[in-house]
């Protein structure tokens, strides 16, 4: 992939990112494993997909799981290792932290409740949570939470480096505590005037779901989405820092004590800072089934489904960059191969993920990449190659 294409794609695929060190070389590591489990090799892009995940483990990733579907056929591939100690092949059925892909589930649940008259997208969050949302944020609506135009800043979190985050990886956070921390600060902008993609919007949405249903967020999503669709390998970890069930280990690059870099296994990491914005655990099979059902109108129906594919008014620009708004309710959009692709990326330490599809489901893509810098400022190179292989290069827009 040329530098220009990589730059365009990195700018378009928005991830929750933090600063991190450069990736390490896997000195004395296992030999790269070839892709395994591929099917329907003649679909358009099959050769590029095989190339995208070949040679793992590598500096940027230790494993990759990919599923491509649509009218042109299917392609399934896995590469890399289950863990760097055993060098066993990556498990294609493995569970992984899907990060901000969680937001699609949260948005779908909120929109279902709107269809039932339990949530009004034009009412304020303060209307439902007067005990938590202060007057300074009294004009923020449910719709503005869904499309990240609320102006609520991020919650305060300890640390500013990967070493500090690692030291705090088992800290416990509460949704109410995170919202209280965020709303104690001044608004970033007048609600509806800009778009700033932040987890706090979906933390508030999770609390709204609990308030109007009198039930837990996780149980509502499970009963409304997971159980009806048969997503048996998708779960919410609660406060458990482990990934229950089969999973490929995730690694993060750190500075080594004697100089250079090293990889640490970060598969066990507390999830409570993500909650309704980013804590879900899933598989490529489940996420493919979910995105297909969602786009077919089997999860959210009628005009409310259109909320997911509706961007804010063109006058609304991205906070801090002035670029066009990219997010609807739970989904973001970019142009790849000359066509609109809707979906969502996710990043948790050790794991990058994506679910994406054309609106007509002519092509779908789900991947999990065990990135060695999953929260870094630059998009993972293996992940970028997978996206371009599946959909084509991004436009100049």
mmCIF file with all atom_site columns, C-alpha atoms in Angstrom, residues 167-294:
data_model
loop_
_atom_site.group_PDB
_atom_site.id
_atom_site.type_symbol
_atom_site.label_atom_id
_atom_site.label_alt_id
_atom_site.label_comp_id
_atom_site.label_asym_id
_atom_site.label_entity_id
_atom_site.label_seq_id
_atom_site.pdbx_PDB_ins_code
_atom_site.Cartn_x
_atom_site.Cartn_y
_atom_site.Cartn_z
_atom_site.occupancy
_atom_site.B_iso_or_equiv
_atom_site.pdbx_formal_charge
_atom_site.auth_seq_id
_atom_site.auth_comp_id
_atom_site.auth_asym_id
_atom_site.auth_atom_id
_atom_site.pdbx_PDB_model_num
ATOM 1   C CA . UNK A 1 167 ? -0.211  0.302   36.118 1.00 0.00 ? 167 UNK A CA 1
ATOM 2   C CA . UNK A 1 168 ? -3.883  1.294   36.405 1.00 0.00 ? 168 UNK A CA 1
ATOM 3   C CA . UNK A 1 169 ? -5.257  -1.535  34.234 1.00 0.00 ? 169 UNK A CA 1
ATOM 4   C CA . UNK A 1 170 ? -7.241  -3.091  37.068 1.00 0.00 ? 170 UNK A CA 1
ATOM 5   C CA . UNK A 1 171 ? -8.754  0.154   38.357 1.00 0.00 ? 171 UNK A CA 1
ATOM 6   C CA . UNK A 1 172 ? -12.534 0.067   38.679 1.00 0.00 ? 172 UNK A CA 1
ATOM 7   C CA . UNK A 1 173 ? -14.674 2.858   37.230 1.00 0.00 ? 173 UNK A CA 1
ATOM 8   C CA . UNK A 1 174 ? -18.389 3.450   37.554 1.00 0.00 ? 174 UNK A CA 1
ATOM 9   C CA . UNK A 1 175 ? -20.526 4.956   34.779 1.00 0.00 ? 175 UNK A CA 1
ATOM 10  C CA . UNK A 1 176 ? -21.936 7.564   37.125 1.00 0.00 ? 176 UNK A CA 1
ATOM 11  C CA . UNK A 1 177 ? -18.465 8.476   38.330 1.00 0.00 ? 177 UNK A CA 1
ATOM 12  C CA . UNK A 1 178 ? -17.213 8.938   34.774 1.00 0.00 ? 178 UNK A CA 1
ATOM 13  C CA . UNK A 1 179 ? -20.202 11.122  33.860 1.00 0.00 ? 179 UNK A CA 1
ATOM 14  C CA . UNK A 1 180 ? -19.780 13.190  37.014 1.00 0.00 ? 180 UNK A CA 1
ATOM 15  C CA . UNK A 1 181 ? -16.105 13.689  36.190 1.00 0.00 ? 181 UNK A CA 1
ATOM 16  C CA . UNK A 1 182 ? -16.866 14.785  32.619 1.00 0.00 ? 182 UNK A CA 1
ATOM 17  C CA . UNK A 1 183 ? -19.766 17.110  33.400 1.00 0.00 ? 183 UNK A CA 1
ATOM 18  C CA . UNK A 1 184 ? -17.783 18.854  36.152 1.00 0.00 ? 184 UNK A CA 1
ATOM 19  C CA . UNK A 1 185 ? -15.797 20.434  33.304 1.00 0.00 ? 185 UNK A CA 1
ATOM 20  C CA . UNK A 1 186 ? -16.882 23.173  30.921 1.00 0.00 ? 186 UNK A CA 1
ATOM 21  C CA . UNK A 1 187 ? -18.610 22.086  27.690 1.00 0.00 ? 187 UNK A CA 1
ATOM 22  C CA . UNK A 1 188 ? -16.311 21.783  24.688 1.00 0.00 ? 188 UNK A CA 1
ATOM 23  C CA . UNK A 1 189 ? -18.876 23.488  22.443 1.00 0.00 ? 189 UNK A CA 1
ATOM 24  C CA . UNK A 1 190 ? -22.545 24.388  22.193 1.00 0.00 ? 190 UNK A CA 1
ATOM 25  C CA . UNK A 1 191 ? -24.543 21.145  21.742 1.00 0.00 ? 191 UNK A CA 1
ATOM 26  C CA . UNK A 1 192 ? -25.158 20.371  18.089 1.00 0.00 ? 192 UNK A CA 1
ATOM 27  C CA . UNK A 1 193 ? -22.495 22.776  16.774 1.00 0.00 ? 193 UNK A CA 1
ATOM 28  C CA . UNK A 1 194 ? -19.585 20.318  16.383 1.00 0.00 ? 194 UNK A CA 1
ATOM 29  C CA . UNK A 1 195 ? -18.913 16.604  16.474 1.00 0.00 ? 195 UNK A CA 1
ATOM 30  C CA . UNK A 1 196 ? -16.358 15.071  18.846 1.00 0.00 ? 196 UNK A CA 1
ATOM 31  C CA . UNK A 1 197 ? -16.171 11.297  19.026 1.00 0.00 ? 197 UNK A CA 1
ATOM 32  C CA . UNK A 1 198 ? -15.884 10.459  22.742 1.00 0.00 ? 198 UNK A CA 1
ATOM 33  C CA . UNK A 1 199 ? -16.837 7.467   24.881 1.00 0.00 ? 199 UNK A CA 1
ATOM 34  C CA . UNK A 1 200 ? -18.632 9.677   27.393 1.00 0.00 ? 200 UNK A CA 1
ATOM 35  C CA . UNK A 1 201 ? -21.612 10.089  25.046 1.00 0.00 ? 201 UNK A CA 1
ATOM 36  C CA . UNK A 1 202 ? -22.279 6.368   25.107 1.00 0.00 ? 202 UNK A CA 1
ATOM 37  C CA . UNK A 1 203 ? -21.636 6.101   28.828 1.00 0.00 ? 203 UNK A CA 1
ATOM 38  C CA . UNK A 1 204 ? -24.531 8.538   29.298 1.00 0.00 ? 204 UNK A CA 1
ATOM 39  C CA . UNK A 1 205 ? -26.621 6.500   26.830 1.00 0.00 ? 205 UNK A CA 1
ATOM 40  C CA . UNK A 1 206 ? -25.993 3.351   28.863 1.00 0.00 ? 206 UNK A CA 1
ATOM 41  C CA . UNK A 1 207 ? -27.271 5.143   31.963 1.00 0.00 ? 207 UNK A CA 1
ATOM 42  C CA . UNK A 1 208 ? -30.323 6.384   30.032 1.00 0.00 ? 208 UNK A CA 1
ATOM 43  C CA . UNK A 1 209 ? -31.085 2.817   28.990 1.00 0.00 ? 209 UNK A CA 1
ATOM 44  C CA . UNK A 1 210 ? -30.919 1.722   32.614 1.00 0.00 ? 210 UNK A CA 1
ATOM 45  C CA . UNK A 1 211 ? -33.049 4.619   33.855 1.00 0.00 ? 211 UNK A CA 1
ATOM 46  C CA . UNK A 1 212 ? -35.950 4.157   31.408 1.00 0.00 ? 212 UNK A CA 1
ATOM 47  C CA . UNK A 1 213 ? -36.007 0.349   31.668 1.00 0.00 ? 213 UNK A CA 1
ATOM 48  C CA . UNK A 1 214 ? -35.199 -0.124  35.352 1.00 0.00 ? 214 UNK A CA 1
ATOM 49  C CA . UNK A 1 215 ? -32.808 -2.836  34.215 1.00 0.00 ? 215 UNK A CA 1
ATOM 50  C CA . UNK A 1 216 ? -29.079 -3.192  33.663 1.00 0.00 ? 216 UNK A CA 1
ATOM 51  C CA . UNK A 1 217 ? -27.577 -2.035  30.402 1.00 0.00 ? 217 UNK A CA 1
ATOM 52  C CA . UNK A 1 218 ? -25.953 -5.430  29.745 1.00 0.00 ? 218 UNK A CA 1
ATOM 53  C CA . UNK A 1 219 ? -29.193 -7.338  30.314 1.00 0.00 ? 219 UNK A CA 1
ATOM 54  C CA . UNK A 1 220 ? -31.160 -5.022  28.028 1.00 0.00 ? 220 UNK A CA 1
ATOM 55  C CA . UNK A 1 221 ? -28.690 -5.464  25.177 1.00 0.00 ? 221 UNK A CA 1
ATOM 56  C CA . UNK A 1 222 ? -28.604 -9.200  25.776 1.00 0.00 ? 222 UNK A CA 1
ATOM 57  C CA . UNK A 1 223 ? -32.391 -9.562  25.693 1.00 0.00 ? 223 UNK A CA 1
ATOM 58  C CA . UNK A 1 224 ? -32.949 -7.164  22.796 1.00 0.00 ? 224 UNK A CA 1
ATOM 59  C CA . UNK A 1 225 ? -30.010 -8.031  20.540 1.00 0.00 ? 225 UNK A CA 1
ATOM 60  C CA . UNK A 1 226 ? -27.778 -10.911 21.604 1.00 0.00 ? 226 UNK A CA 1
ATOM 61  C CA . UNK A 1 227 ? -30.419 -13.527 22.421 1.00 0.00 ? 227 UNK A CA 1
ATOM 62  C CA . UNK A 1 228 ? -32.782 -12.839 19.463 1.00 0.00 ? 228 UNK A CA 1
ATOM 63  C CA . UNK A 1 229 ? -29.887 -13.025 16.983 1.00 0.00 ? 229 UNK A CA 1
ATOM 64  C CA . UNK A 1 230 ? -28.264 -16.053 18.592 1.00 0.00 ? 230 UNK A CA 1
ATOM 65  C CA . UNK A 1 231 ? -25.009 -14.245 19.370 1.00 0.00 ? 231 UNK A CA 1
ATOM 66  C CA . UNK A 1 232 ? -23.965 -16.891 21.872 1.00 0.00 ? 232 UNK A CA 1
ATOM 67  C CA . UNK A 1 233 ? -20.265 -15.960 21.933 1.00 0.00 ? 233 UNK A CA 1
ATOM 68  C CA . UNK A 1 234 ? -20.871 -12.267 22.602 1.00 0.00 ? 234 UNK A CA 1
ATOM 69  C CA . UNK A 1 235 ? -20.858 -11.054 26.189 1.00 0.00 ? 235 UNK A CA 1
ATOM 70  C CA . UNK A 1 236 ? -20.297 -8.196  28.583 1.00 0.00 ? 236 UNK A CA 1
ATOM 71  C CA . UNK A 1 237 ? -17.448 -8.778  31.038 1.00 0.00 ? 237 UNK A CA 1
ATOM 72  C CA . UNK A 1 238 ? -18.712 -6.556  33.835 1.00 0.00 ? 238 UNK A CA 1
ATOM 73  C CA . UNK A 1 239 ? -15.727 -6.086  36.141 1.00 0.00 ? 239 UNK A CA 1
ATOM 74  C CA . UNK A 1 240 ? -13.933 -9.281  35.049 1.00 0.00 ? 240 UNK A CA 1
ATOM 75  C CA . UNK A 1 241 ? -10.569 -8.378  33.447 1.00 0.00 ? 241 UNK A CA 1
ATOM 76  C CA . UNK A 1 242 ? -10.307 -11.745 31.700 1.00 0.00 ? 242 UNK A CA 1
ATOM 77  C CA . UNK A 1 243 ? -11.684 -12.887 28.352 1.00 0.00 ? 243 UNK A CA 1
ATOM 78  C CA . UNK A 1 244 ? -13.775 -15.932 29.150 1.00 0.00 ? 244 UNK A CA 1
ATOM 79  C CA . UNK A 1 245 ? -13.647 -18.726 26.586 1.00 0.00 ? 245 UNK A CA 1
ATOM 80  C CA . UNK A 1 246 ? -11.194 -19.376 23.736 1.00 0.00 ? 246 UNK A CA 1
ATOM 81  C CA . UNK A 1 247 ? -9.175  -16.317 22.762 1.00 0.00 ? 247 UNK A CA 1
ATOM 82  C CA . UNK A 1 248 ? -5.902  -15.403 21.124 1.00 0.00 ? 248 UNK A CA 1
ATOM 83  C CA . UNK A 1 249 ? -3.582  -13.442 23.377 1.00 0.00 ? 249 UNK A CA 1
ATOM 84  C CA . UNK A 1 250 ? -3.175  -9.702  22.882 1.00 0.00 ? 250 UNK A CA 1
ATOM 85  C CA . UNK A 1 251 ? 0.171   -7.948  23.219 1.00 0.00 ? 251 UNK A CA 1
ATOM 86  C CA . UNK A 1 252 ? 1.298   -4.351  23.654 1.00 0.00 ? 252 UNK A CA 1
ATOM 87  C CA . UNK A 1 253 ? 4.697   -2.863  22.905 1.00 0.00 ? 253 UNK A CA 1
ATOM 88  C CA . UNK A 1 254 ? 6.512   -1.256  25.841 1.00 0.00 ? 254 UNK A CA 1
ATOM 89  C CA . UNK A 1 255 ? 9.929   0.280   26.322 1.00 0.00 ? 255 UNK A CA 1
ATOM 90  C CA . UNK A 1 256 ? 12.315  -2.369  27.654 1.00 0.00 ? 256 UNK A CA 1
ATOM 91  C CA . UNK A 1 257 ? 14.241  -1.626  30.882 1.00 0.00 ? 257 UNK A CA 1
ATOM 92  C CA . UNK A 1 258 ? 17.632  -1.933  29.195 1.00 0.00 ? 258 UNK A CA 1
ATOM 93  C CA . UNK A 1 259 ? 16.678  -0.014  26.084 1.00 0.00 ? 259 UNK A CA 1
ATOM 94  C CA . UNK A 1 260 ? 14.759  -1.015  22.991 1.00 0.00 ? 260 UNK A CA 1
ATOM 95  C CA . UNK A 1 261 ? 11.265  -2.495  23.223 1.00 0.00 ? 261 UNK A CA 1
ATOM 96  C CA . UNK A 1 262 ? 9.449   -5.546  24.503 1.00 0.00 ? 262 UNK A CA 1
ATOM 97  C CA . UNK A 1 263 ? 6.016   -7.082  24.193 1.00 0.00 ? 263 UNK A CA 1
ATOM 98  C CA . UNK A 1 264 ? 3.798   -7.720  27.208 1.00 0.00 ? 264 UNK A CA 1
ATOM 99  C CA . UNK A 1 265 ? 0.737   -9.916  27.255 1.00 0.00 ? 265 UNK A CA 1
ATOM 100 C CA . UNK A 1 266 ? -2.198  -7.565  27.915 1.00 0.00 ? 266 UNK A CA 1
ATOM 101 C CA . UNK A 1 267 ? -5.001  -10.088 27.438 1.00 0.00 ? 267 UNK A CA 1
ATOM 102 C CA . UNK A 1 268 ? -6.048  -9.525  31.060 1.00 0.00 ? 268 UNK A CA 1
ATOM 103 C CA . UNK A 1 269 ? -7.076  -5.873  31.430 1.00 0.00 ? 269 UNK A CA 1
ATOM 104 C CA . UNK A 1 270 ? -9.918  -4.232  33.329 1.00 0.00 ? 270 UNK A CA 1
ATOM 105 C CA . UNK A 1 271 ? -12.868 -3.242  31.085 1.00 0.00 ? 271 UNK A CA 1
ATOM 106 C CA . UNK A 1 272 ? -14.832 -0.890  33.319 1.00 0.00 ? 272 UNK A CA 1
ATOM 107 C CA . UNK A 1 273 ? -13.590 2.316   31.692 1.00 0.00 ? 273 UNK A CA 1
ATOM 108 C CA . UNK A 1 274 ? -15.334 1.233   28.487 1.00 0.00 ? 274 UNK A CA 1
ATOM 109 C CA . UNK A 1 275 ? -18.730 -0.066  29.648 1.00 0.00 ? 275 UNK A CA 1
ATOM 110 C CA . UNK A 1 276 ? -21.525 0.882   27.177 1.00 0.00 ? 276 UNK A CA 1
ATOM 111 C CA . UNK A 1 277 ? -18.963 2.616   24.969 1.00 0.00 ? 277 UNK A CA 1
ATOM 112 C CA . UNK A 1 278 ? -16.433 -0.171  24.613 1.00 0.00 ? 278 UNK A CA 1
ATOM 113 C CA . UNK A 1 279 ? -16.437 -3.307  26.775 1.00 0.00 ? 279 UNK A CA 1
ATOM 114 C CA . UNK A 1 280 ? -18.105 -5.984  24.626 1.00 0.00 ? 280 UNK A CA 1
ATOM 115 C CA . UNK A 1 281 ? -16.392 -9.305  23.887 1.00 0.00 ? 281 UNK A CA 1
ATOM 116 C CA . UNK A 1 282 ? -17.372 -11.084 20.673 1.00 0.00 ? 282 UNK A CA 1
ATOM 117 C CA . UNK A 1 283 ? -16.277 -13.191 17.674 1.00 0.00 ? 283 UNK A CA 1
ATOM 118 C CA . UNK A 1 284 ? -16.062 -12.541 13.954 1.00 0.00 ? 284 UNK A CA 1
ATOM 119 C CA . UNK A 1 285 ? -18.964 -14.961 13.389 1.00 0.00 ? 285 UNK A CA 1
ATOM 120 C CA . UNK A 1 286 ? -21.249 -13.134 15.813 1.00 0.00 ? 286 UNK A CA 1
ATOM 121 C CA . UNK A 1 287 ? -20.321 -9.672  14.559 1.00 0.00 ? 287 UNK A CA 1
ATOM 122 C CA . UNK A 1 288 ? -20.927 -10.677 10.944 1.00 0.00 ? 288 UNK A CA 1
ATOM 123 C CA . UNK A 1 289 ? -24.361 -11.992 11.892 1.00 0.00 ? 289 UNK A CA 1
ATOM 124 C CA . UNK A 1 290 ? -25.102 -8.821  13.847 1.00 0.00 ? 290 UNK A CA 1
ATOM 125 C CA . UNK A 1 291 ? -24.136 -6.319  11.145 1.00 0.00 ? 291 UNK A CA 1
ATOM 126 C CA . UNK A 1 292 ? -26.061 -8.284  8.510  1.00 0.00 ? 292 UNK A CA 1
ATOM 127 C CA . UNK A 1 293 ? -29.226 -8.394  10.621 1.00 0.00 ? 293 UNK A CA 1
ATOM 128 C CA . UNK A 1 294 ? -28.851 -4.727  11.549 1.00 0.00 ? 294 UNK A CA 1
#
